[in-house]
Amino acid sequence: MGAGSVAVVVPEGIGIPSWDLYELAIPCTVFGKPQPDLADPWYDLRLCGTGDGPADGPGLTLRSPHGLDDLVGADTVIVPSVPDACVEDGEPLPPDLIKALRRAHEAGARMVSLCTGAFALAEAGLLDGRRATAHWSHTAQLAARYPEVEVDDSVLYVDNGDVLTSAGLTAGLDLCLHIVRRDLGAHVANRLARRMVVPAHRPGGQAQFVDLSVPATDDGSLAPVLEWARAHLDEPLTVEDLARRAAMSPRTFYRRLRAATGTTPLRWLLNQRLARAQSLLEATDLPVEKIGELSGLGTANNLRHHFLKHVGVPPGEYRRAFPRTPPSPQAPQGI
């Protein structure tokens, strides 16, 4: 695990629509700006143009010193999107791009798509027999065009290890931060997310749909009780406890949290406790038994059980993979 090279596919000469610039900007922001206080070296970003020729449509055109051949040899390859005509009208994707994606995967690259970039990975055969996602407005087309792909339109992103896909827009940012978390650890990902003023971690299984009838800022907001819960993870917490603090019935609290986050109260608590345990493993030398207590996961055996099930490795192996890094100095108040 560690920062490596990231190659991002950039359509050249197509006239990139303004609405596709967001997905392109996400990996550039996450992986392209050096963060020496978080990890040194940081990722090595290269933008790889498709070399499509003169622009023939509205939008912006980009040029890059790198081409499709430079996808091969990258540690991670990201396809942020594909032209609308390839999604809506069924126009073929550039054959050279599909060949380059296959070659990069065969060379061992981790393959990633954001939003409609999943169509390129599917066309290359990299999603056959795998679970994948895209923006919910395109998942029906993706499933119809590529029946060998198990399309899930309800999640933010899917991590298959060597192939990852995300829904559109902000879900792409969630996936890129998830990649940083995988590579460099929760402590680094959390600090980067805070620097970007975004949530530190939204699990991939969270629903794409959020019920906006649940206010985010009024007096009935769930934010205060959830912040309180994060500060008391070392205590035994139940749905009844949280509902009482939110001045709601357990049934109403369950419904509102499910609508707001796409997950159940108990699953939300488990995710928060796992995130706390990851941060403690990375940032402290505390024994596993103490980390189990402070995160609310209980005994060392219970902590190991949940880590193996949800993180994929035991706590000791996770700690060795992400050795302790000193925290950055706190900024003066008011800055």
JSON list of N, CA, C and O in Angstrom, two decimals, residues 56-81:
[
{"chain": "A", "resi": 56, "resn": "ASP", "atom": "N", "xyz": [-15.02, 18.95, -32.38]},
{"chain": "A", "resi": 56, "resn": "ASP", "atom": "CA", "xyz": [-16.18, 18.98, -33.27]},
{"chain": "A", "resi": 56, "resn": "ASP", "atom": "C", "xyz": [-17.48, 19.20, -32.51]},
{"chain": "A", "resi": 56, "resn": "ASP", "atom": "O", "xyz": [-18.54, 18.85, -32.98]},
{"chain": "A", "resi": 57, "resn": "GLY", "atom": "N", "xyz": [-17.40, 19.75, -31.32]},
{"chain": "A", "resi": 57, "resn": "GLY", "atom": "CA", "xyz": [-18.62, 19.96, -30.55]},
{"chain": "A", "resi": 57, "resn": "GLY", "atom": "C", "xyz": [-18.44, 21.06, -29.54]},
{"chain": "A", "resi": 57, "resn": "GLY", "atom": "O", "xyz": [-17.36, 21.66, -29.43]},
{"chain": "A", "resi": 58, "resn": "PRO", "atom": "N", "xyz": [-19.51, 21.37, -28.80]},
{"chain": "A", "resi": 58, "resn": "PRO", "atom": "CA", "xyz": [-19.42, 22.43, -27.79]},
{"chain": "A", "resi": 58, "resn": "PRO", "atom": "C", "xyz": [-18.60, 21.99, -26.59]},
{"chain": "A", "resi": 58, "resn": "PRO", "atom": "O", "xyz": [-18.32, 20.81, -26.41]},
{"chain": "A", "resi": 59, "resn": "GLY", "atom": "N", "xyz": [-18.23, 22.95, -25.79]},
{"chain": "A", "resi": 59, "resn": "GLY", "atom": "CA", "xyz": [-17.48, 22.63, -24.59]},
{"chain": "A", "resi": 59, "resn": "GLY", "atom": "C", "xyz": [-16.01, 22.97, -24.74]},
{"chain": "A", "resi": 59, "resn": "GLY", "atom": "O", "xyz": [-15.59, 23.64, -25.68]},
{"chain": "A", "resi": 60, "resn": "LEU", "atom": "N", "xyz": [-15.20, 22.48, -23.80]},
{"chain": "A", "resi": 60, "resn": "LEU", "atom": "CA", "xyz": [-13.78, 22.77, -23.78]},
{"chain": "A", "resi": 60, "resn": "LEU", "atom": "C", "xyz": [-12.99, 21.65, -24.42]},
{"chain": "A", "resi": 60, "resn": "LEU", "atom": "O", "xyz": [-13.41, 20.49, -24.43]},
{"chain": "A", "resi": 61, "resn": "THR", "atom": "N", "xyz": [-11.84, 21.98, -24.97]},
{"chain": "A", "resi": 61, "resn": "THR", "atom": "CA", "xyz": [-10.91, 20.96, -25.47]},
{"chain": "A", "resi": 61, "resn": "THR", "atom": "C", "xyz": [-9.63, 21.04, -24.66]},
{"chain": "A", "resi": 61, "resn": "THR", "atom": "O", "xyz": [-9.21, 22.12, -24.23]},
{"chain": "A", "resi": 62, "resn": "LEU", "atom": "N", "xyz": [-9.02, 19.91, -24.43]},
{"chain": "A", "resi": 62, "resn": "LEU", "atom": "CA", "xyz": [-7.81, 19.82, -23.63]},
{"chain": "A", "resi": 62, "resn": "LEU", "atom": "C", "xyz": [-6.72, 19.12, -24.41]},
{"chain": "A", "resi": 62, "resn": "LEU", "atom": "O", "xyz": [-6.99, 18.30, -25.29]},
{"chain": "A", "resi": 63, "resn": "ARG", "atom": "N", "xyz": [-5.48, 19.43, -24.07]},
{"chain": "A", "resi": 63, "resn": "ARG", "atom": "CA", "xyz": [-4.33, 18.77, -24.67]},
{"chain": "A", "resi": 63, "resn": "ARG", "atom": "C", "xyz": [-3.43, 18.30, -23.54]},
{"chain": "A", "resi": 63, "resn": "ARG", "atom": "O", "xyz": [-3.29, 18.97, -22.52]},
{"chain": "A", "resi": 64, "resn": "SER", "atom": "N", "xyz": [-2.81, 17.16, -23.71]},
{"chain": "A", "resi": 64, "resn": "SER", "atom": "CA", "xyz": [-1.94, 16.62, -22.69]},
{"chain": "A", "resi": 64, "resn": "SER", "atom": "C", "xyz": [-0.67, 16.08, -23.31]},
{"chain": "A", "resi": 64, "resn": "SER", "atom": "O", "xyz": [-0.68, 15.58, -24.45]},
{"chain": "A", "resi": 65, "resn": "PRO", "atom": "N", "xyz": [0.45, 16.19, -22.59]},
{"chain": "A", "resi": 65, "resn": "PRO", "atom": "CA", "xyz": [1.70, 15.63, -23.12]},
{"chain": "A", "resi": 65, "resn": "PRO", "atom": "C", "xyz": [1.72, 14.11, -23.11]},
{"chain": "A", "resi": 65, "resn": "PRO", "atom": "O", "xyz": [2.60, 13.49, -23.70]},
{"chain": "A", "resi": 66, "resn": "HIS", "atom": "N", "xyz": [0.75, 13.50, -22.42]},
{"chain": "A", "resi": 66, "resn": "HIS", "atom": "CA", "xyz": [0.71, 12.04, -22.33]},
{"chain": "A", "resi": 66, "resn": "HIS", "atom": "C", "xyz": [-0.41, 11.50, -23.21]},
{"chain": "A", "resi": 66, "resn": "HIS", "atom": "O", "xyz": [-1.43, 12.15, -23.43]},
{"chain": "A", "resi": 67, "resn": "GLY", "atom": "N", "xyz": [-0.20, 10.29, -23.71]},
{"chain": "A", "resi": 67, "resn": "GLY", "atom": "CA", "xyz": [-1.19, 9.64, -24.55]},
{"chain": "A", "resi": 67, "resn": "GLY", "atom": "C", "xyz": [-1.67, 8.34, -23.94]},
{"chain": "A", "resi": 67, "resn": "GLY", "atom": "O", "xyz": [-1.33, 7.99, -22.81]},
{"chain": "A", "resi": 68, "resn": "LEU", "atom": "N", "xyz": [-2.45, 7.59, -24.73]},
{"chain": "A", "resi": 68, "resn": "LEU", "atom": "CA", "xyz": [-3.02, 6.35, -24.22]},
{"chain": "A", "resi": 68, "resn": "LEU", "atom": "C", "xyz": [-1.96, 5.32, -23.88]},
{"chain": "A", "resi": 68, "resn": "LEU", "atom": "O", "xyz": [-2.16, 4.49, -22.99]},
{"chain": "A", "resi": 69, "resn": "ASP", "atom": "N", "xyz": [-0.83, 5.35, -24.57]},
{"chain": "A", "resi": 69, "resn": "ASP", "atom": "CA", "xyz": [0.24, 4.40, -24.24]},
{"chain": "A", "resi": 69, "resn": "ASP", "atom": "C", "xyz": [0.74, 4.58, -22.82]},
{"chain": "A", "resi": 69, "resn": "ASP", "atom": "O", "xyz": [1.26, 3.64, -22.21]},
{"chain": "A", "resi": 70, "resn": "ASP", "atom": "N", "xyz": [0.55, 5.80, -22.27]},
{"chain": "A", "resi": 70, "resn": "ASP", "atom": "CA", "xyz": [1.03, 6.07, -20.92]},
{"chain": "A", "resi": 70, "resn": "ASP", "atom": "C", "xyz": [0.10, 5.52, -19.83]},
{"chain": "A", "resi": 70, "resn": "ASP", "atom": "O", "xyz": [0.42, 5.59, -18.64]},
{"chain": "A", "resi": 71, "resn": "LEU", "atom": "N", "xyz": [-1.06, 4.97, -20.25]},
{"chain": "A", "resi": 71, "resn": "LEU", "atom": "CA", "xyz": [-1.90, 4.28, -19.27]},
{"chain": "A", "resi": 71, "resn": "LEU", "atom": "C", "xyz": [-1.20, 3.02, -18.77]},
{"chain": "A", "resi": 71, "resn": "LEU", "atom": "O", "xyz": [-1.33, 2.65, -17.60]},
{"chain": "A", "resi": 72, "resn": "VAL", "atom": "N", "xyz": [-0.49, 2.38, -19.66]},
{"chain": "A", "resi": 72, "resn": "VAL", "atom": "CA", "xyz": [0.21, 1.15, -19.31]},
{"chain": "A", "resi": 72, "resn": "VAL", "atom": "C", "xyz": [1.40, 1.50, -18.43]},
{"chain": "A", "resi": 72, "resn": "VAL", "atom": "O", "xyz": [2.21, 2.36, -18.76]},
{"chain": "A", "resi": 73, "resn": "GLY", "atom": "N", "xyz": [1.49, 0.85, -17.32]},
{"chain": "A", "resi": 73, "resn": "GLY", "atom": "CA", "xyz": [2.56, 1.13, -16.37]},
{"chain": "A", "resi": 73, "resn": "GLY", "atom": "C", "xyz": [2.11, 1.96, -15.19]},
{"chain": "A", "resi": 73, "resn": "GLY", "atom": "O", "xyz": [2.84, 2.06, -14.19]},
{"chain": "A", "resi": 74, "resn": "ALA", "atom": "N", "xyz": [0.91, 2.58, -15.28]},
{"chain": "A", "resi": 74, "resn": "ALA", "atom": "CA", "xyz": [0.38, 3.33, -14.14]},
{"chain": "A", "resi": 74, "resn": "ALA", "atom": "C", "xyz": [-0.14, 2.35, -13.09]},
{"chain": "A", "resi": 74, "resn": "ALA", "atom": "O", "xyz": [-0.61, 1.26, -13.41]},
{"chain": "A", "resi": 75, "resn": "ASP", "atom": "N", "xyz": [-0.06, 2.76, -11.84]},
{"chain": "A", "resi": 75, "resn": "ASP", "atom": "CA", "xyz": [-0.60, 1.93, -10.76]},
{"chain": "A", "resi": 75, "resn": "ASP", "atom": "C", "xyz": [-2.12, 1.95, -10.74]},
{"chain": "A", "resi": 75, "resn": "ASP", "atom": "O", "xyz": [-2.77, 0.96, -10.42]},
{"chain": "A", "resi": 76, "resn": "THR", "atom": "N", "xyz": [-2.69, 3.12, -11.07]},
{"chain": "A", "resi": 76, "resn": "THR", "atom": "CA", "xyz": [-4.14, 3.29, -11.09]},
{"chain": "A", "resi": 76, "resn": "THR", "atom": "C", "xyz": [-4.52, 4.03, -12.36]},
{"chain": "A", "resi": 76, "resn": "THR", "atom": "O", "xyz": [-3.87, 5.01, -12.73]},
{"chain": "A", "resi": 77, "resn": "VAL", "atom": "N", "xyz": [-5.56, 3.56, -13.04]},
{"chain": "A", "resi": 77, "resn": "VAL", "atom": "CA", "xyz": [-6.08, 4.21, -14.23]},
{"chain": "A", "resi": 77, "resn": "VAL", "atom": "C", "xyz": [-7.52, 4.63, -13.95]},
{"chain": "A", "resi": 77, "resn": "VAL", "atom": "O", "xyz": [-8.33, 3.81, -13.51]},
{"chain": "A", "resi": 78, "resn": "ILE", "atom": "N", "xyz": [-7.85, 5.90, -14.19]},
{"chain": "A", "resi": 78, "resn": "ILE", "atom": "CA", "xyz": [-9.18, 6.43, -13.92]},
{"chain": "A", "resi": 78, "resn": "ILE", "atom": "C", "xyz": [-9.81, 6.93, -15.20]},
{"chain": "A", "resi": 78, "resn": "ILE", "atom": "O", "xyz": [-9.20, 7.73, -15.94]},
{"chain": "A", "resi": 79, "resn": "VAL", "atom": "N", "xyz": [-11.04, 6.49, -15.47]},
{"chain": "A", "resi": 79, "resn": "VAL", "atom": "CA", "xyz": [-11.84, 7.00, -16.59]},
{"chain": "A", "resi": 79, "resn": "VAL", "atom": "C", "xyz": [-12.96, 7.83, -15.98]},
{"chain": "A", "resi": 79, "resn": "VAL", "atom": "O", "xyz": [-13.94, 7.27, -15.48]},
{"chain": "A", "resi": 80, "resn": "PRO", "atom": "N", "xyz": [-12.87, 9.17, -16.01]},
{"chain": "A", "resi": 80, "resn": "PRO", "atom": "CA", "xyz": [-13.88, 9.98, -15.33]},
{"chain": "A", "resi": 80, "resn": "PRO", "atom": "C", "xyz": [-15.25, 9.96, -16.01]},
{"chain": "A", "resi": 80, "resn": "PRO", "atom": "O", "xyz": [-16.28, 10.04, -15.34]},
{"chain": "A", "resi": 81, "resn": "SER", "atom": "N", "xyz": [-15.27, 9.86, -17.35]},
{"chain": "A", "resi": 81, "resn": "SER", "atom": "CA", "xyz": [-16.54, 9.86, -18.07]},
{"chain": "A", "resi": 81, "resn": "SER", "atom": "C", "xyz": [-16.26, 9.48, -19.52]},
{"chain": "A", "resi": 81, "resn": "SER", "atom": "O", "xyz": [-15.10, 9.38, -19.94]}
]
